[in-house]
Coordinates of C-alpha atoms and ligand atoms in Angstrom, one line a residue:
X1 CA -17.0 51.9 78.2
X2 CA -14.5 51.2 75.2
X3 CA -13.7 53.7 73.0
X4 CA -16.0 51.4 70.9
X5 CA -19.1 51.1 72.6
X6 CA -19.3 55.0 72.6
X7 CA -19.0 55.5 69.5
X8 CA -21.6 52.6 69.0
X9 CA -23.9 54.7 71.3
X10 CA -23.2 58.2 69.3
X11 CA -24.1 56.4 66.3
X12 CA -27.1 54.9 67.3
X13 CA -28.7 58.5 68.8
X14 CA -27.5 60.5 65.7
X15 CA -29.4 58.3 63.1
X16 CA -32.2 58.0 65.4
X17 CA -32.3 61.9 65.4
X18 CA -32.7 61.3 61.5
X19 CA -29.0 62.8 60.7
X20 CA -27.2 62.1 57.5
X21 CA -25.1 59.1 57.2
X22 CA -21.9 61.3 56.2
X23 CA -22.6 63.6 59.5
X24 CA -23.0 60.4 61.6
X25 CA -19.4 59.6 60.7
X26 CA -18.0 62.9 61.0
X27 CA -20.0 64.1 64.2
X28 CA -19.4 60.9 66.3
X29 CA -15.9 61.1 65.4
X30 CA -15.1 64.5 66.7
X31 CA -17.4 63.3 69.9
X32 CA -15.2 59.7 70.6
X33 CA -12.3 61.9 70.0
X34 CA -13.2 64.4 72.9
X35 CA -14.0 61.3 75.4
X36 CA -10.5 59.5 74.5
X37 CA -8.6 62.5 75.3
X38 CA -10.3 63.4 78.5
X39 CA -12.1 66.1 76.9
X40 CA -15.9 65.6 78.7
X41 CA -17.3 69.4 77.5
X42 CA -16.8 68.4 74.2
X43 CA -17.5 64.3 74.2
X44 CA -20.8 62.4 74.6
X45 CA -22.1 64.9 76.6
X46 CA -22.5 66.8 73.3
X47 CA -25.0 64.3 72.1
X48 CA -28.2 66.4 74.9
X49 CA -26.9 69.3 72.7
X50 CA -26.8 67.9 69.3
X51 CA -30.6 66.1 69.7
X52 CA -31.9 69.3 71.1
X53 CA -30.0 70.9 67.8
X54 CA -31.6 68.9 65.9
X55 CA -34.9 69.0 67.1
X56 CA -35.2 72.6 66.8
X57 CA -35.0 72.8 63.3
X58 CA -32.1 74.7 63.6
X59 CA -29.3 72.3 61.6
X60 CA -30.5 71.0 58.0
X61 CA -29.4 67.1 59.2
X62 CA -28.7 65.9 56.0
X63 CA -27.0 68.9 54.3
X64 CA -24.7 68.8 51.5
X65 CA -21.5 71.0 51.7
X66 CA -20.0 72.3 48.6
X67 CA -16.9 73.6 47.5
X68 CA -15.4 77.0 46.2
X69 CA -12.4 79.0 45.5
X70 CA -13.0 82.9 46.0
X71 CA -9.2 83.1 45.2
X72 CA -6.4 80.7 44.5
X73 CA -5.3 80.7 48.2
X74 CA -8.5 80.3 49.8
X75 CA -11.1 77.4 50.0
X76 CA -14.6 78.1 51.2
X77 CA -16.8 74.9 52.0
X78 CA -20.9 76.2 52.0
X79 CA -21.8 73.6 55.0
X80 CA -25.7 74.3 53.8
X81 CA -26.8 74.8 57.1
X82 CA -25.3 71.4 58.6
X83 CA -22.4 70.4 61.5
X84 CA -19.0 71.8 60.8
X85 CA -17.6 68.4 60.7
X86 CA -18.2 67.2 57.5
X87 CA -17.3 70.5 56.2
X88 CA -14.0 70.5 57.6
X89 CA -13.4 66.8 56.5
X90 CA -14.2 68.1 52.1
X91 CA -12.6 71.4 52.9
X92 CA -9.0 70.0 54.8
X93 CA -7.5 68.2 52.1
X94 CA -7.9 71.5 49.5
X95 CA -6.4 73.6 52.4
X96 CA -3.6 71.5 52.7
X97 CA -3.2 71.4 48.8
X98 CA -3.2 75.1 48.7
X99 CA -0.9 75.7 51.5
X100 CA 1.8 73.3 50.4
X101 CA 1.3 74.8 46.6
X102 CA 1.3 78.6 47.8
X103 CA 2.9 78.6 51.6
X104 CA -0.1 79.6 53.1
X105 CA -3.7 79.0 52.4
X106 CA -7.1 79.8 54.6
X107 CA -10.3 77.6 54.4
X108 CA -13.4 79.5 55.3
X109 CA -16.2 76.9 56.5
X110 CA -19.8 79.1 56.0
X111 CA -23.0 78.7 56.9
X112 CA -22.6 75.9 59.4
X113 CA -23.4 74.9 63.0
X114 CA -20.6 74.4 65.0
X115 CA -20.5 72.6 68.6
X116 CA -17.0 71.2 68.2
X117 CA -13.8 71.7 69.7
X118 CA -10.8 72.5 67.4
X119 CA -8.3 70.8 68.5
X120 CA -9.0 67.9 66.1
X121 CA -8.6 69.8 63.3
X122 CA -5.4 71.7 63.8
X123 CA -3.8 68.4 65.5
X124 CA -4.9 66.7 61.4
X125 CA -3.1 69.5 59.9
X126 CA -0.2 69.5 61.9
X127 CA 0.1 65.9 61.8
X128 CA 0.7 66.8 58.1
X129 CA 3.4 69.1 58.8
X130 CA 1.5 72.0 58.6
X131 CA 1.6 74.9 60.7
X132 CA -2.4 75.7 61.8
X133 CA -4.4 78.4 63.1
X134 CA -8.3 77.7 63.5
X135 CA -11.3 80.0 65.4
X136 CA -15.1 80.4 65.5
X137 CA -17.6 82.5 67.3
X138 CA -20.2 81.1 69.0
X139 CA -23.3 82.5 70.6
X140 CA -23.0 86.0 72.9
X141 CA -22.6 84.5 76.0
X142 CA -19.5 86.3 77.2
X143 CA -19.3 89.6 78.6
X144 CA -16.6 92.0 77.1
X145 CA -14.2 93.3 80.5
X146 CA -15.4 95.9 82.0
X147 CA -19.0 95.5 81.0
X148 CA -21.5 93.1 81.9
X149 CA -23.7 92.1 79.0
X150 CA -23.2 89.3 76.6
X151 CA -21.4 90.0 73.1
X152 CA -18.9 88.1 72.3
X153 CA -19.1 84.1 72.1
X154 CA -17.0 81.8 73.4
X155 CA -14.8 81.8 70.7
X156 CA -12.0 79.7 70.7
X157 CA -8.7 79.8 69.2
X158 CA -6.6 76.8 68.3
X159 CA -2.8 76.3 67.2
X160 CA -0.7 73.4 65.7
X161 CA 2.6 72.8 65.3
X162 CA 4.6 70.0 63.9
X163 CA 7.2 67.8 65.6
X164 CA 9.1 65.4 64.9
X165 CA 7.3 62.0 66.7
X166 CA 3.4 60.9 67.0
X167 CA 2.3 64.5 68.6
X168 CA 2.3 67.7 67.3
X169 CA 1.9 70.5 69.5
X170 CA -1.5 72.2 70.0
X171 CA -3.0 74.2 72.1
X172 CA -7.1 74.3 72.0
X173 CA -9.0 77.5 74.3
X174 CA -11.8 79.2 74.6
X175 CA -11.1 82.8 74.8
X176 CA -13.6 83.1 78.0
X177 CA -12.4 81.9 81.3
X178 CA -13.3 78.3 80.6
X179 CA -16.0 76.6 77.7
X180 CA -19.4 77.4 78.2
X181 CA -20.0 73.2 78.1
X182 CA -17.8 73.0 81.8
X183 CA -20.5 75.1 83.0
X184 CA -22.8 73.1 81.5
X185 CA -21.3 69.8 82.9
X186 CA -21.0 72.2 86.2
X187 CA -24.7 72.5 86.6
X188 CA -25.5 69.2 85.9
X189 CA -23.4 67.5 88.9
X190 CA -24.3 70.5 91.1
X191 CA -21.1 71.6 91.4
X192 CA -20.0 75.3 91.9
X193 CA -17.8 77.1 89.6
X194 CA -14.9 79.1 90.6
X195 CA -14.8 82.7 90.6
X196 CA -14.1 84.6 87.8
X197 CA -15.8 82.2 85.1
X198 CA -19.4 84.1 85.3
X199 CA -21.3 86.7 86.2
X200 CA -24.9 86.9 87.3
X201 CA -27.6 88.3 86.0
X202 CA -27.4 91.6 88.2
X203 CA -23.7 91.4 87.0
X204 CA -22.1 90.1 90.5
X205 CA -19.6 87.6 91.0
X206 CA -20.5 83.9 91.0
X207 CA -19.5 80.8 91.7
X208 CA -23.5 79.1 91.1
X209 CA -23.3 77.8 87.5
X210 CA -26.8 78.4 86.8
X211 CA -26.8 82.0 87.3
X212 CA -23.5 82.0 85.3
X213 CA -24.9 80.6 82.0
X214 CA -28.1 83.3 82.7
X215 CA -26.2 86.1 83.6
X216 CA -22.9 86.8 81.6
X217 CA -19.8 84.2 81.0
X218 CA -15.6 86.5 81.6
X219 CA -13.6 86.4 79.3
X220 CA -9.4 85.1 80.2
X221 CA -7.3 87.8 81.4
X222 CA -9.7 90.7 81.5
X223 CA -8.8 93.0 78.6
X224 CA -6.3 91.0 77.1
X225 CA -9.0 87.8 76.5
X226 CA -11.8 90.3 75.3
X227 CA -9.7 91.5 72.6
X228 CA -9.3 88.4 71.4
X229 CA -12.4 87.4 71.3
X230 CA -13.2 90.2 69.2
X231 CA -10.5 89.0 66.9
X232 CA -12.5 85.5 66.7
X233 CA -15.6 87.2 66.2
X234 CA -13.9 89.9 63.5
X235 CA -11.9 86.6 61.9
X236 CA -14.9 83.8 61.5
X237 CA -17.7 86.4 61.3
X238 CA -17.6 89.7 58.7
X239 CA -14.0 88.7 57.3
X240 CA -15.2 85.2 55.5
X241 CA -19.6 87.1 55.6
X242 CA -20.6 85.0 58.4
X243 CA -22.5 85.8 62.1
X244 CA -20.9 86.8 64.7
X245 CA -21.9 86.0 67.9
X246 CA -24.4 88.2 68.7
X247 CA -26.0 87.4 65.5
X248 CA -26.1 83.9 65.9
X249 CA -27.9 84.3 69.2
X250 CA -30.3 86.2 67.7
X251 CA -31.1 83.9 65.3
X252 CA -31.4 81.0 67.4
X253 CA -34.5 82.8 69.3
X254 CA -34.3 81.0 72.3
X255 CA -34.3 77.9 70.8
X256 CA -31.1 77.1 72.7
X257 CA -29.3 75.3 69.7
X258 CA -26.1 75.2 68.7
X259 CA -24.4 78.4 67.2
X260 CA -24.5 79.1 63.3
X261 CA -22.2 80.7 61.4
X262 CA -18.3 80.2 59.7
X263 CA -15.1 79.2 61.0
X264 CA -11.8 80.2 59.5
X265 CA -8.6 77.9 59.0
X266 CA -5.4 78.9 58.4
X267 CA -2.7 76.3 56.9
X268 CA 0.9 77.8 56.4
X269 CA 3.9 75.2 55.2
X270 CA 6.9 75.7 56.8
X271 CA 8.0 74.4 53.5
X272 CA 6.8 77.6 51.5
X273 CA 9.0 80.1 54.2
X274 CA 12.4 78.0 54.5
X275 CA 12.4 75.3 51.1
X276 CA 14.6 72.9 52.2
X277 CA 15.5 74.2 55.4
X278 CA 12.5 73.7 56.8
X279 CA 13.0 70.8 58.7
X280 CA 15.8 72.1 60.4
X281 CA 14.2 74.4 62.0
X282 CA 11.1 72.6 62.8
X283 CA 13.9 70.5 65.1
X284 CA 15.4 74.2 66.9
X285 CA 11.7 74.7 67.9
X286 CA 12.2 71.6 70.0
X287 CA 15.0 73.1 72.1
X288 CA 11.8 75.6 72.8
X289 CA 9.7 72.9 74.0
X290 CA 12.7 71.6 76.2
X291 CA 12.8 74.7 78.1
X292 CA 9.7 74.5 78.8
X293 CA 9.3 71.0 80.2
X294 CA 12.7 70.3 81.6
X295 CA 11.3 72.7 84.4
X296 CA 8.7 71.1 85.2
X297 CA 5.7 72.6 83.3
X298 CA 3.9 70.9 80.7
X299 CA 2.7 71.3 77.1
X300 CA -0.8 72.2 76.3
X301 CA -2.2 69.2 75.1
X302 CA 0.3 66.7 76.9
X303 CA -2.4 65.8 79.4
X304 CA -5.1 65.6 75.9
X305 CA -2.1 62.8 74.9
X306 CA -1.5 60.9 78.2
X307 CA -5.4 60.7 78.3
X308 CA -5.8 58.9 74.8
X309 CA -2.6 56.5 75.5
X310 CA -4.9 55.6 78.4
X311 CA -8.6 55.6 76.7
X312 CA -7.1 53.5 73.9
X313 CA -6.4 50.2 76.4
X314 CA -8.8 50.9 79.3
X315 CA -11.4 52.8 77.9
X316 CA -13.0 55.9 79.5
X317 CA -15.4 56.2 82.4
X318 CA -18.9 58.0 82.0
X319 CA -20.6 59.5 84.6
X320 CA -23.7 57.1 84.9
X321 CA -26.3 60.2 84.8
X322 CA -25.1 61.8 81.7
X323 CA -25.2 57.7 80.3
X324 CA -29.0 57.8 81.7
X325 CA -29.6 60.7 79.7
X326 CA -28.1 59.6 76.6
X327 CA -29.8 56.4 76.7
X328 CA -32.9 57.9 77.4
X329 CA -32.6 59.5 73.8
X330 CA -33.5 56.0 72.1
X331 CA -35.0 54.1 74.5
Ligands
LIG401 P1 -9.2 74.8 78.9 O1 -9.3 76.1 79.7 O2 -9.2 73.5 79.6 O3 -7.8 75.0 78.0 C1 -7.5 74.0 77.2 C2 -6.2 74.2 76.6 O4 -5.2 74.6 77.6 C3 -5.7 72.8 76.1 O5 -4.9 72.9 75.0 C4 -5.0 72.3 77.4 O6 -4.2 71.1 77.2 C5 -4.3 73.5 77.8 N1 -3.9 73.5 79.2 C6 -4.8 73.4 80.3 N2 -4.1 73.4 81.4 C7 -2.8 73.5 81.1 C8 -1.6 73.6 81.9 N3 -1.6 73.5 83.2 N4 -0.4 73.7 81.2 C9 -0.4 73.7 79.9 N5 -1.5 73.7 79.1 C10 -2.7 73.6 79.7 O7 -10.3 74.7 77.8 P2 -11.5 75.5 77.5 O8 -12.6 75.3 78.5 O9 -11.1 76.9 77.2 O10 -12.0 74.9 76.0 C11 -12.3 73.5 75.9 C12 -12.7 73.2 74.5 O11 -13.9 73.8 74.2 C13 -11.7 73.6 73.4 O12 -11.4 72.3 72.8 C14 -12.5 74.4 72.5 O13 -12.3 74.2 71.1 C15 -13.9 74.1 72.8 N6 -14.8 75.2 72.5 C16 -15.5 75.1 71.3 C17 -16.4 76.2 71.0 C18 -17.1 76.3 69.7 O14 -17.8 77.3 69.5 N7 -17.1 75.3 68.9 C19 -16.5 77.3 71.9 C20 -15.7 77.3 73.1 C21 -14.9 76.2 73.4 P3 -4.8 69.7 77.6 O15 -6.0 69.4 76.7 O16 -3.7 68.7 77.5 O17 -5.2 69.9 79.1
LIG402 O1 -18.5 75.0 75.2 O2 -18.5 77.2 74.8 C1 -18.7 76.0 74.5 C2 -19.2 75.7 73.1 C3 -19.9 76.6 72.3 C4 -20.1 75.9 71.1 C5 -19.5 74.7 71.2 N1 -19.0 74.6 72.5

């Protein structure tokens, strides 16, 4: 499909699922975005979740985010119960404001549901020639090392850096072993997962995605992931009075929907640290990069790039099922 006809397609389910015009625009972007940069847990496929999210009851489709300043530094978008996305699109602008007027600034999305990846938003800001931080909980799905039941989300963590040319750097993880969506996308091709991404429900290793998603997600490097994922859920949950995971799931009642809660976002200028410096050393971090890739290992996100150069003139390739299934949403 071109890059068009998805979004045609994302657009055509989310109003037929009665969402908002504004969320339309803002949720099918963030979806086109993961298919053009090879990012299937987080493209199209997300469309299953977001009509199921929908249907629940559990996002207000048509909500209206608003706007406030706790404190000079710090922006806090009230997404009134809707998708992140259009929160993030009226809250980035005042974050970049603030951090270019103060060095550093932190916008505190509240009260939203979130089923996007972050890269997208800390690639925006660093595209700016910010430096950017983002996380969110999620639902407890993940298993804190050493135990075996369900606390902490999957809770990514996303960095961006800017560099001189078309692509800032960025790295985009969840803090368990992999997104809970591969395991999704897992089970729907029945294919197994590798070890060390799930437990099941008796709290054994397994490589059946099915029993993963009902037993317990890992977290990535055993205590050293875990505490991190407390981080996110200390970060976007009781620091900016939102859910953490474990409250989210709770509130979702087995309706399987999409988390609820906050995200945090954290702009600093390099501007604010160095004045007119800055962009000197902005270049020394390249000599960084350079070590890195002149061996033969490659930047997080570099594949995300080649992917997009590629989507752009080709288009992407959709697994005819999960098209089946789509479709099947407005037939
Ligand atoms: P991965 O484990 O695939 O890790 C992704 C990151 O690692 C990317 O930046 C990727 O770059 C980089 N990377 C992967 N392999 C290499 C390598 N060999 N060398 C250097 N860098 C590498 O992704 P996850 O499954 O953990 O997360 C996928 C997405 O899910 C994320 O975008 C995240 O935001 C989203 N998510 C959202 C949640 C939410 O609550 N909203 C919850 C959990 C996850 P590249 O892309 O170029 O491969
Ligand atoms: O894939 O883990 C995930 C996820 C959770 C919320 C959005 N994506």
């Amino acid at each position: 499909m071109s890059l068009g006809e998805v979004r045609d397609l994302a657009e055509s389910v989310l109003r037929r699922f009665g969402l908002g015009e504004a969320h339309v625009q803002a949720v099918a972007e963030t979806m086109v975005a993961g298919e053009r940069d090879g990012c299937a847990s987080h493209g199209i496929y997300r469309l299953l979740v977001c009509a199921h999210t929908i249907k629940t009851g559990k996002v207000v489709p048509d909500a209206v985010p608003s706007v406030h300043e706790p404190s000079p530094a710090i922006v806090r978008i009230d997404a009134g119960g809707g998708f992140a996305q259009l929160a993030f699109e009226l809250g980035r602008p005042i974050l970049a404001e603030k951090a270019r007027r103060f060095g550093l600034a932190a916008l505190a999305i509240n009260h939203c549901v979130h089923f996007a990846a972050l890269w997208p938003e800390v690639e925006r800001l660093a595209a700016d020639g910010l430096v950017a931080f983002a996380c969110t909980p999620s639902h407890a799905w993940v298993a804190p090392a050493g135990g075996r039941l369900p606390v902490f989300g999957t809770n990514p963590i996303a960095f961006g850096w800017p560099r001189p040319g078309p692509h800032p750097f960025v790295f985009d993880f969840a803090t368990s072993a992999v997104a809970r969506g591969e395991i999704e996308l897992h089970r729907r091709e029945g294919r197994p997962i590798p070890l060390g991404w799930g437990i099941d429900p008796d709290g054994n290793p397994t490589t059946d995605a099915q029993a993963a998603l009902a037993g317990a997600m890992l977290t990535f490097g055993g205590h050293k992931g875990s505490a991190l994922a407390t981080m996110v859920e200390l970060l976007g949950g009781p620091l900016i009075g939102d859910m953490t995971s474990a409250e989210s799931i709770a509130l979702d009642d087995g309706a399987k929907a999409s988390p609820i809660g906050g995200e945090l976002i954290i702009a600093l200028d390099p501007s604010g640290f160095l004045g007119s410096t800055a962009l000197d050393h902005i270049a020394r971090a390249e000599s960084l990069f350079d070590q890195i890739t002149s061996q033969g290992a490659r930047l997080p996100s570099q594949r995300r790039y080649d992917a997009r150069k590629r989507s752009l003139t080709e288009g992407v390739d959709i697994p005819g099922p999960l098209l089946e299934d789509i479709r099947s949403l407005i037939d």
